[in-house]
CSV table of C-alpha atoms in Angstrom, one decimal:
chain,number,residue,atom,x,y,z
A,278,MET,CA,12.6,44.4,0.0
A,279,VAL,CA,15.6,42.5,1.4
A,280,PRO,CA,17.4,44.7,3.9
A,281,ASN,CA,20.7,46.1,2.6
A,282,THR,CA,22.9,44.5,5.2
A,283,THR,CA,25.9,42.1,5.1
A,284,HIS,CA,23.2,39.3,5.2
A,285,HIS,CA,21.5,40.4,2.0
A,286,ASP,CA,22.6,37.5,-0.2
A,287,LEU,CA,21.6,34.8,2.4
A,288,LEU,CA,18.2,36.3,2.9
A,289,SER,CA,17.7,36.7,-0.8
A,290,THR,CA,18.5,33.1,-1.3
A,291,ILE,CA,15.9,32.0,1.2
A,292,ARG,CA,13.3,34.3,-0.4
A,293,ASP,CA,14.0,32.8,-3.8
A,294,GLU,CA,13.7,29.2,-2.4
A,295,ILE,CA,10.3,30.1,-1.0
A,296,GLU,CA,9.1,31.7,-4.2
A,297,LYS,CA,10.2,28.5,-6.1
A,298,GLY,CA,8.2,26.3,-3.7
A,299,ASN,CA,11.3,24.7,-2.2
A,300,VAL,CA,9.8,24.8,1.2
A,301,LYS,CA,11.9,22.2,2.9
A,302,THR,CA,15.2,23.9,1.8
A,303,ALA,CA,13.8,27.3,2.9
A,304,GLU,CA,12.7,26.0,6.2
A,305,THR,CA,16.0,24.5,7.0
A,306,LYS,CA,17.9,27.7,6.1
A,307,LEU,CA,15.5,29.8,8.2
A,308,ALA,CA,15.9,27.5,11.2
A,309,ASP,CA,19.6,27.7,10.8
A,310,LEU,CA,19.9,31.5,10.8
A,311,PRO,CA,22.2,32.7,13.6
A,312,ALA,CA,20.9,35.0,16.4
A,313,SER,CA,22.9,37.8,14.9
A,314,ILE,CA,20.3,37.9,12.1
A,315,THR,CA,17.1,37.0,13.9
A,316,HIS,CA,17.8,39.5,16.8
A,317,ASP,CA,19.1,42.4,14.6
A,318,SER,CA,16.6,45.2,14.4
A,319,HIS,CA,17.3,45.7,10.7
A,320,THR,CA,16.8,42.0,9.6
A,321,ARG,CA,14.4,40.7,12.3
A,322,PRO,CA,11.2,42.0,10.6
A,323,TYR,CA,12.2,40.6,7.2
A,324,VAL,CA,13.0,37.2,8.7
A,325,SER,CA,9.5,37.3,10.2
A,326,ILE,CA,8.1,38.0,6.7
A,327,LEU,CA,10.1,35.1,5.3
A,328,TRP,CA,8.6,32.7,7.9
A,329,ASN,CA,5.2,34.1,7.1
A,330,ASN,CA,5.6,33.5,3.4
A,331,LEU,CA,6.9,30.0,4.1
A,332,GLY,CA,3.7,29.3,6.1
A,333,ILE,CA,1.6,30.5,3.2
A,334,GLN,CA,3.4,28.1,0.8
A,335,GLN,CA,3.1,25.2,3.3
A,336,GLU,CA,-0.6,25.9,3.8
A,337,LYS,CA,-1.3,25.6,0.0
A,338,HIS,CA,-0.2,22.0,0.1
A,339,GLY,CA,-0.7,20.7,3.6
A,340,GLY,CA,-3.2,23.0,5.3
A,341,THR,CA,-2.7,24.8,8.6
A,342,ALA,CA,-1.6,21.7,10.4
A,343,VAL,CA,1.7,22.1,8.5
A,344,SER,CA,1.9,25.9,8.3
A,345,ILE,CA,1.1,26.8,11.9
A,346,LYS,CA,4.7,26.3,13.1
A,347,ALA,CA,6.0,28.8,10.5
A,348,PHE,CA,3.3,31.3,11.4
A,349,LYS,CA,4.2,31.0,15.1
A,350,ASN,CA,7.9,31.7,14.3
A,351,ALA,CA,6.9,34.7,12.2
A,352,ALA,CA,4.6,36.1,14.9
A,353,ALA,CA,7.3,35.6,17.6
A,354,LEU,CA,9.7,37.7,15.6
A,355,ASP,CA,7.2,40.6,14.9
A,356,ALA,CA,4.4,41.0,17.3
A,357,LYS,CA,3.2,44.2,15.7
A,358,ASN,CA,2.7,43.0,12.1
A,359,PRO,CA,-1.1,42.7,11.7
A,360,VAL,CA,-0.9,40.5,8.5
A,361,ILE,CA,1.4,38.0,10.2
A,362,GLN,CA,-0.7,38.0,13.5
A,363,LEU,CA,-3.9,37.5,11.5
A,364,ASN,CA,-2.4,34.5,9.6
A,365,LEU,CA,-1.4,32.9,12.9
A,366,ALA,CA,-4.9,33.6,14.2
A,367,HIS,CA,-6.5,31.8,11.2
A,368,ALA,CA,-4.2,28.8,11.7
A,369,TYR,CA,-5.1,28.7,15.5
A,370,TRP,CA,-8.8,28.9,14.6
A,371,GLU,CA,-8.7,26.1,12.1
A,372,GLN,CA,-6.6,23.9,14.4
A,373,ARG,CA,-8.7,24.6,17.5
A,374,ASP,CA,-5.4,25.6,19.1
A,375,PRO,CA,-5.8,26.6,22.8
A,376,ALA,CA,-3.3,29.4,22.2
A,377,MET,CA,-6.1,31.4,20.6
A,378,THR,CA,-7.2,32.9,23.9
A,379,GLN,CA,-9.3,35.9,24.7
A,380,GLU,CA,-6.2,38.0,25.5
A,381,PHE,CA,-4.6,37.0,22.1
A,382,LEU,CA,-7.7,38.0,20.2
A,383,GLU,CA,-8.2,41.2,22.0
A,384,GLN,CA,-4.6,42.2,21.2
A,385,LEU,CA,-5.4,41.3,17.6
A,386,VAL,CA,-8.5,43.6,17.6
A,387,SER,CA,-6.2,46.5,18.7
A,388,LEU,CA,-3.6,45.6,16.0
A,389,ALA,CA,-6.2,45.1,13.2
A,390,PRO,CA,-9.2,47.2,14.3
A,391,ASN,CA,-11.0,47.0,10.9
A,392,GLU,CA,-10.7,43.3,10.5
A,393,PRO,CA,-13.9,41.2,11.1
A,394,PHE,CA,-12.1,37.9,11.8
A,395,PRO,CA,-10.9,38.6,15.4
A,396,HIS,CA,-14.5,39.5,16.3
A,397,LEU,CA,-15.8,36.3,14.7
A,398,ALA,CA,-13.3,34.3,16.7
A,399,LEU,CA,-14.2,36.1,19.9
A,400,ALA,CA,-17.9,35.4,19.2
A,401,GLU,CA,-17.1,31.7,18.9
A,402,LEU,CA,-15.1,31.8,22.1
A,403,PHE,CA,-17.8,33.5,24.1
A,404,GLN,CA,-20.4,31.2,22.6
A,405,ALA,CA,-18.4,28.2,23.8
A,406,ARG,CA,-18.5,29.7,27.3
A,407,ASP,CA,-22.2,30.1,27.0
A,408,GLN,CA,-21.9,33.9,27.2
A,409,LEU,CA,-24.3,34.6,24.3
A,410,GLY,CA,-24.6,38.4,24.9
A,411,GLU,CA,-20.9,38.9,24.4
A,412,ALA,CA,-20.9,36.5,21.4
A,413,ALA,CA,-23.7,38.6,19.8
A,414,ARG,CA,-21.9,41.8,20.5
A,415,HIS,CA,-18.8,40.6,18.6
A,416,LEU,CA,-20.9,39.2,15.8
A,417,GLU,CA,-22.3,42.7,15.4
A,418,GLN,CA,-18.8,44.1,15.4
A,419,ALA,CA,-17.8,41.6,12.7
A,420,THR,CA,-20.8,42.5,10.6
A,421,ALA,CA,-19.9,46.2,10.7
A,422,ARG,CA,-16.4,45.3,9.4
A,423,SER,CA,-17.4,42.7,6.8
A,424,GLY,CA,-17.5,45.0,3.8
A,425,LYS,CA,-20.3,45.3,1.4
A,426,ASP,CA,-20.8,41.7,0.4
A,427,PRO,CA,-24.6,41.2,0.8
A,428,ALA,CA,-24.3,37.4,1.2
A,429,ILE,CA,-21.8,37.8,4.1
A,430,GLN,CA,-23.8,40.6,5.7
A,431,SER,CA,-27.0,38.6,5.5
A,432,TYR,CA,-25.4,35.5,7.0
A,433,LEU,CA,-23.9,37.4,9.9
A,434,ARG,CA,-27.1,39.2,10.7
A,435,THR,CA,-29.0,35.8,10.6
A,436,VAL,CA,-26.5,34.2,13.0
A,437,THR,CA,-26.5,37.3,15.3
A,438,ALA,CA,-30.3,37.2,15.4
A,439,LYS,CA,-30.2,33.5,16.2
A,440,VAL,CA,-27.7,34.0,19.0
A,441,ARG,CA,-29.7,36.9,20.4
A,442,GLY,CA,-32.9,34.8,20.3
A,443,THR,CA,-31.2,31.9,22.0
A,444,GLU,CA,-29.9,34.1,24.7
A,445,LYS,CA,-33.5,35.3,25.4
A,446,SER,CA,-34.9,31.7,25.4
A,447,ASP,CA,-32.1,30.5,27.6
A,448,ALA,CA,-33.2,32.8,30.3
A,449,ARG,CA,-36.0,30.4,31.2
A,450,LEU,CA,-33.9,27.2,31.2
A,451,ALA,CA,-32.4,25.5,34.2
A,452,SER,CA,-28.8,24.5,33.9
A,453,ARG,CA,-26.3,22.1,35.3
A,454,ASP,CA,-22.7,21.3,34.2
A,455,SER,CA,-20.1,18.6,34.4
A,456,ALA,CA,-16.4,18.4,33.5
A,457,HIS,CA,-17.2,18.7,29.7
A,458,PHE,CA,-20.8,19.6,29.3
A,459,ILE,CA,-23.4,22.2,30.1
A,460,VAL,CA,-26.9,20.8,30.2
A,461,LYS,CA,-29.9,23.1,29.9
A,462,PHE,CA,-33.4,21.8,30.6
A,463,ASP,CA,-36.7,23.3,29.4
A,464,GLY,CA,-39.2,22.2,32.0
A,465,GLU,CA,-39.3,21.3,35.7
A,466,THR,CA,-35.9,20.4,37.1
A,467,ASP,CA,-35.4,16.8,38.1
A,468,GLN,CA,-32.2,15.6,39.7
A,469,ASP,CA,-32.6,12.1,38.2
A,470,THR,CA,-32.7,13.7,34.7
A,471,TRP,CA,-29.6,15.7,35.3
A,472,ALA,CA,-27.7,12.8,36.8
A,473,THR,CA,-28.7,10.4,34.0
A,474,VAL,CA,-28.0,12.7,31.1
A,475,LEU,CA,-24.6,13.9,32.5
A,476,GLU,CA,-23.6,10.3,33.2
A,477,ILE,CA,-24.4,9.2,29.6
A,478,LEU,CA,-22.6,12.3,28.1
A,479,GLU,CA,-19.4,11.9,30.2
A,480,GLU,CA,-19.3,8.2,29.4
A,481,ALA,CA,-19.6,9.0,25.7
A,482,TYR,CA,-16.9,11.6,26.0
A,483,ARG,CA,-14.4,9.1,27.4
A,484,GLU,CA,-15.4,6.1,25.3
A,485,ILE,CA,-16.0,7.7,21.9
A,486,GLY,CA,-13.2,10.2,22.2
A,487,GLN,CA,-10.7,7.4,22.8
A,488,LYS,CA,-12.1,5.3,20.0
A,489,PHE,CA,-12.2,8.2,17.6
A,490,GLY,CA,-8.8,9.7,18.7
A,491,HIS,CA,-10.1,13.2,19.3
A,492,PHE,CA,-11.7,15.0,22.2
A,493,PRO,CA,-13.7,18.2,22.0
A,494,SER,CA,-11.6,21.4,22.4
A,495,LYS,CA,-14.3,23.1,24.4
A,496,THR,CA,-17.4,22.5,26.6
A,497,ILE,CA,-20.5,21.3,24.7
A,498,VAL,CA,-23.9,22.7,25.5
A,499,VAL,CA,-26.8,20.2,25.5
A,500,VAL,CA,-30.4,21.5,25.5
A,501,LEU,CA,-33.2,19.2,26.6
A,502,HIS,CA,-36.4,20.4,25.1
A,503,ALA,CA,-40.0,19.6,26.1
A,504,LYS,CA,-41.1,17.1,23.4
A,505,ALA,CA,-44.1,19.2,22.4
A,506,THR,CA,-41.9,22.2,21.5
A,507,PHE,CA,-38.8,20.4,20.1
A,508,GLN,CA,-39.7,20.8,16.4
A,509,SER,CA,-40.8,24.4,16.6
A,510,ALA,CA,-37.8,25.4,18.8
A,511,THR,CA,-35.2,23.7,16.6
A,512,GLY,CA,-36.7,23.6,13.1
A,513,SER,CA,-35.9,19.9,12.9
A,514,PRO,CA,-37.8,17.5,10.6
A,515,ILE,CA,-40.6,15.5,12.1
A,516,TRP,CA,-38.6,12.3,12.0
A,517,ALA,CA,-35.6,13.6,13.9
A,518,ASP,CA,-34.9,12.2,17.4
A,519,GLY,CA,-32.2,14.8,18.1
A,520,LEU,CA,-30.2,17.6,16.5
A,521,PHE,CA,-26.7,19.0,16.5
A,522,ASP,CA,-26.9,22.7,15.6
A,523,PRO,CA,-23.5,23.7,14.0
A,524,VAL,CA,-24.3,27.5,14.2
A,525,LEU,CA,-24.8,27.4,18.0
A,526,GLY,CA,-22.5,24.3,18.5
A,527,ARG,CA,-25.3,22.7,20.6
A,528,ILE,CA,-26.9,19.3,20.9
A,529,GLN,CA,-30.7,19.6,21.1
A,530,VAL,CA,-32.9,16.6,22.2
A,531,PRO,CA,-36.6,16.2,23.1
A,532,MET,CA,-36.9,14.9,26.7
A,533,GLN,CA,-40.5,14.1,27.7
A,534,ASP,CA,-40.5,10.7,29.5
A,535,ALA,CA,-37.0,10.1,28.1
A,536,LEU,CA,-35.9,8.5,31.4
A,537,ALA,CA,-38.5,5.8,30.8
A,538,ASP,CA,-36.4,4.6,27.8
A,539,ARG,CA,-32.7,5.0,28.8
A,540,VAL,CA,-31.7,2.9,25.7
A,541,TRP,CA,-33.3,5.5,23.4
A,542,LEU,CA,-31.8,8.4,25.4
A,543,THR,CA,-28.3,6.9,25.3
A,544,ARG,CA,-28.5,6.3,21.6
A,545,VAL,CA,-29.6,9.8,20.8
A,546,LEU,CA,-27.1,11.6,23.1
A,547,ARG,CA,-24.2,9.5,21.8
A,548,HIS,CA,-25.2,10.0,18.2
A,549,GLU,CA,-25.4,13.7,18.5
A,550,PHE,CA,-22.2,13.9,20.6
A,551,ILE,CA,-20.3,12.4,17.6
A,552,HIS,CA,-21.7,15.1,15.3
A,553,ALA,CA,-20.4,17.7,17.8
A,554,LEU,CA,-17.0,15.8,17.9
A,555,LEU,CA,-16.7,15.8,14.1
A,556,HIS,CA,-17.7,19.5,14.0
A,557,ASP,CA,-15.0,20.3,16.5
A,558,GLN,CA,-12.3,18.2,14.7
A,559,LEU,CA,-13.0,19.7,11.3
A,560,GLY,CA,-13.3,23.3,12.5
A,561,SER,CA,-14.0,25.8,9.8
A,562,ALA,CA,-14.1,23.0,7.2
A,563,SER,CA,-17.0,21.2,9.1
A,564,ASN,CA,-19.3,21.7,6.1
A,565,ALA,CA,-16.9,19.8,3.9
A,566,ILE,CA,-17.9,16.4,5.3
A,567,PRO,CA,-20.8,14.8,3.3
A,568,THR,CA,-23.9,14.1,5.3
A,569,TRP,CA,-23.8,10.4,4.6
A,570,LEU,CA,-20.3,10.1,6.0
A,571,ASN,CA,-21.2,12.3,9.0
A,572,GLU,CA,-24.3,10.3,9.8
A,573,GLY,CA,-22.7,7.0,9.2
A,574,LEU,CA,-19.8,7.8,11.5
A,575,ALA,CA,-22.3,8.9,14.2
A,576,MET,CA,-24.1,5.6,13.9
A,577,GLU,CA,-21.0,3.4,13.7
A,578,LEU,CA,-19.0,5.0,16.5
A,579,SER,CA,-22.0,5.3,18.9
A,580,GLY,CA,-23.0,1.7,18.4
A,581,ASP,CA,-26.3,3.1,17.1
A,582,ARG,CA,-27.8,0.1,15.3
A,583,TRP,CA,-31.5,0.7,14.5
A,584,SER,CA,-33.8,-2.3,14.5
A,585,ASP,CA,-35.9,-0.9,11.7
A,586,LEU,CA,-32.7,-0.6,9.6
A,587,ASP,CA,-32.1,-4.3,10.1
A,588,GLN,CA,-35.7,-5.0,9.0
A,589,LEU,CA,-35.3,-2.8,5.9
A,590,MET,CA,-32.2,-4.6,4.8
A,591,LYS,CA,-34.4,-7.7,4.3
A,592,GLN,CA,-36.8,-5.9,2.1
A,593,ASP,CA,-36.7,-4.3,-1.4
A,594,PHE,CA,-35.9,-0.6,-1.4
A,595,THR,CA,-34.7,1.9,-4.0
A,596,LEU,CA,-31.0,2.7,-3.5
A,597,ILE,CA,-30.1,6.4,-3.3
A,598,PRO,CA,-26.7,7.2,-4.8
A,599,LEU,CA,-24.3,8.4,-2.1
A,600,THR,CA,-23.6,11.5,-4.2
A,601,ALA,CA,-27.3,12.4,-3.7
A,602,LEU,CA,-26.9,12.1,0.1
A,603,GLU,CA,-24.0,14.6,0.5
A,604,GLY,CA,-26.2,17.6,1.3
A,605,GLY,CA,-28.8,18.3,3.9
A,606,TRP,CA,-31.5,15.7,4.6
A,607,GLY,CA,-34.0,18.0,6.2
A,608,GLY,CA,-36.3,17.8,3.1
A,609,LEU,CA,-36.4,14.0,3.0
A,610,SER,CA,-39.6,12.2,3.8
A,611,SER,CA,-39.7,9.8,6.7
A,612,ASP,CA,-39.3,6.8,4.4
A,613,ALA,CA,-36.5,8.3,2.4
A,614,ALA,CA,-34.7,9.4,5.5
A,615,THR,CA,-34.8,5.8,6.8
A,616,VAL,CA,-33.2,4.6,3.6
A,617,ALA,CA,-30.6,7.4,3.8
A,618,TYR,CA,-29.6,6.4,7.3
A,619,LEU,CA,-29.5,2.7,6.3
A,620,GLU,CA,-27.1,3.6,3.4
A,621,ALA,CA,-25.0,5.9,5.5
A,622,ASN,CA,-24.6,3.2,8.2
A,623,SER,CA,-23.8,0.5,5.7
A,624,ALA,CA,-21.4,2.6,3.6
A,625,VAL,CA,-19.4,3.7,6.6
A,626,HIS,CA,-19.4,0.2,8.2
A,627,TYR,CA,-17.9,-1.0,4.9
A,628,LEU,CA,-15.4,1.9,4.8
A,629,ILE,CA,-14.1,1.1,8.4
A,630,ASP,CA,-14.2,-2.6,7.9
A,631,ARG,CA,-12.2,-2.5,4.7
A,632,PHE,CA,-9.7,0.3,5.4
A,633,GLY,CA,-9.7,0.7,9.2
A,634,MET,CA,-10.3,3.8,11.4
A,635,GLY,CA,-6.8,5.1,10.8
A,636,GLN,CA,-7.5,5.5,7.1
A,637,VAL,CA,-10.9,7.1,7.9
A,638,GLN,CA,-9.1,9.7,10.1
A,639,GLY,CA,-6.8,10.3,7.2
A,640,LEU,CA,-9.8,10.9,4.9
A,641,LEU,CA,-11.1,13.5,7.4
A,642,THR,CA,-7.7,15.2,7.4
A,643,HIS,CA,-7.9,15.6,3.7
A,644,LEU,CA,-11.5,17.0,4.0
A,645,LYS,CA,-10.3,19.4,6.7
A,646,ALA,CA,-7.7,20.6,4.2
A,647,ARG,CA,-10.7,21.4,1.9
A,648,GLN,CA,-10.1,18.6,-0.6
A,649,SER,CA,-13.2,17.3,-2.3
A,650,LEU,CA,-14.4,13.9,-1.2
A,651,SER,CA,-13.4,12.5,-4.5
A,652,ASN,CA,-9.8,13.8,-4.3
A,653,ALA,CA,-9.6,12.8,-0.6
A,654,MET,CA,-10.6,9.2,-1.4
A,655,GLN,CA,-8.1,9.0,-4.2
A,656,SER,CA,-5.3,10.4,-2.1
A,657,GLN,CA,-6.0,8.4,1.1
A,658,LEU,CA,-7.6,5.2,-0.2
A,659,SER,CA,-6.1,5.0,-3.7
A,660,MET,CA,-9.6,4.5,-4.9
A,661,SER,CA,-12.0,6.8,-6.7
A,662,TYR,CA,-15.3,7.8,-5.2
A,663,GLU,CA,-17.1,5.9,-8.0
A,664,GLN,CA,-15.1,2.8,-7.3
A,665,PHE,CA,-15.9,3.0,-3.6
A,666,GLN,CA,-19.6,3.3,-4.2
A,667,SER,CA,-19.6,0.5,-6.8
A,668,GLN,CA,-17.7,-1.9,-4.5
A,669,TRP,CA,-19.9,-1.0,-1.5
A,670,VAL,CA,-23.1,-1.7,-3.5
A,671,ASP,CA,-21.7,-5.0,-4.8
A,672,GLN,CA,-21.5,-6.3,-1.2
A,673,LEU,CA,-25.0,-5.3,-0.3
A,674,PRO,CA,-27.6,-8.1,0.1
A,675,ALA,CA,-29.2,-8.7,-3.3
A,676,GLN,CA,-32.7,-7.7,-2.2
A,677,GLY,CA,-31.5,-4.2,-1.4
A,678,LYS,CA,-30.3,-3.2,-4.9
A,679,ASN,CA,-33.4,-1.9,-6.7
A,680,GLY,CA,-32.2,1.3,-8.4
């Protein structure tokens, strides 16, 4: 309810503008409010609510990148309103904002003790610090507060068990770190291995981050497995050379005799680093990116050109529609996976070559705002998904168009 003060009519007008969806007008009026209103104990909490409601309206159309400023203004005016502080926390989380600190989240736990989200965010923060015991503890707290939805309960218990299991297995791993990475090694420590892997990763961080226009917001953990145990430890398909685990936020790579083939090692580490980079950029919407786009970007941006893909382009193969390559590829056979990677590489190369990396970044921004790929393409590229796929297929070599 609008406070019954001399400013009642002005605040009512702003409220009405927000409810009508006139966000620009409402934002201007809120920003122009004098200190006599924003500092008054009777009107200050209501002005905070207006900023919060403005943020909600902005988020519907532009995502948290647009709404976060309004939520910050709301939170600054009322530090004790749990709804407003939670909205700001969600915006921080989606934007990977460094303001979402441990102190901020612990204050939020005190303010909203029955909410699972602050504990989920704290779990992610501790996981990024490689403090898996603390991460698991907060996951358990989130599970206890997540209501009675069996799907959410099951998911959180699975993630908690995975984090606990990883904490246990990590105890036997040696570890080294650099400015932006923690590298864990399953096997005998070898200074040459540490030096080579960290050098490759730091070079990828600088070069690819600059090319892509985004750098990771937190330290990335890289686990180097013994080749014999890589599949069993990670659950990866037999044809995989490496893996980015989005649950743990880790790059996982088999390492036996890897230093004997630095070209292979560089390709795999750079490829998986880009998956980590995309996961970081998209935040909570990281599952919105289709696999073919994710894999294609990893190949293009890492300079990951496979010789067997070049060979396959000269042969007949059955084309898989891109729409069938949006989900997971773990169940594909080795031959089908090779075709999938070929198509992903080719489609993304065509996408970047025709529209430029700036437009691709715009496409990712739409996906982060949880638009479907079809709507994102139409909005950013003025082209339907079907048109894109048709035009990409038309420029493929004739021998690669069976199916």
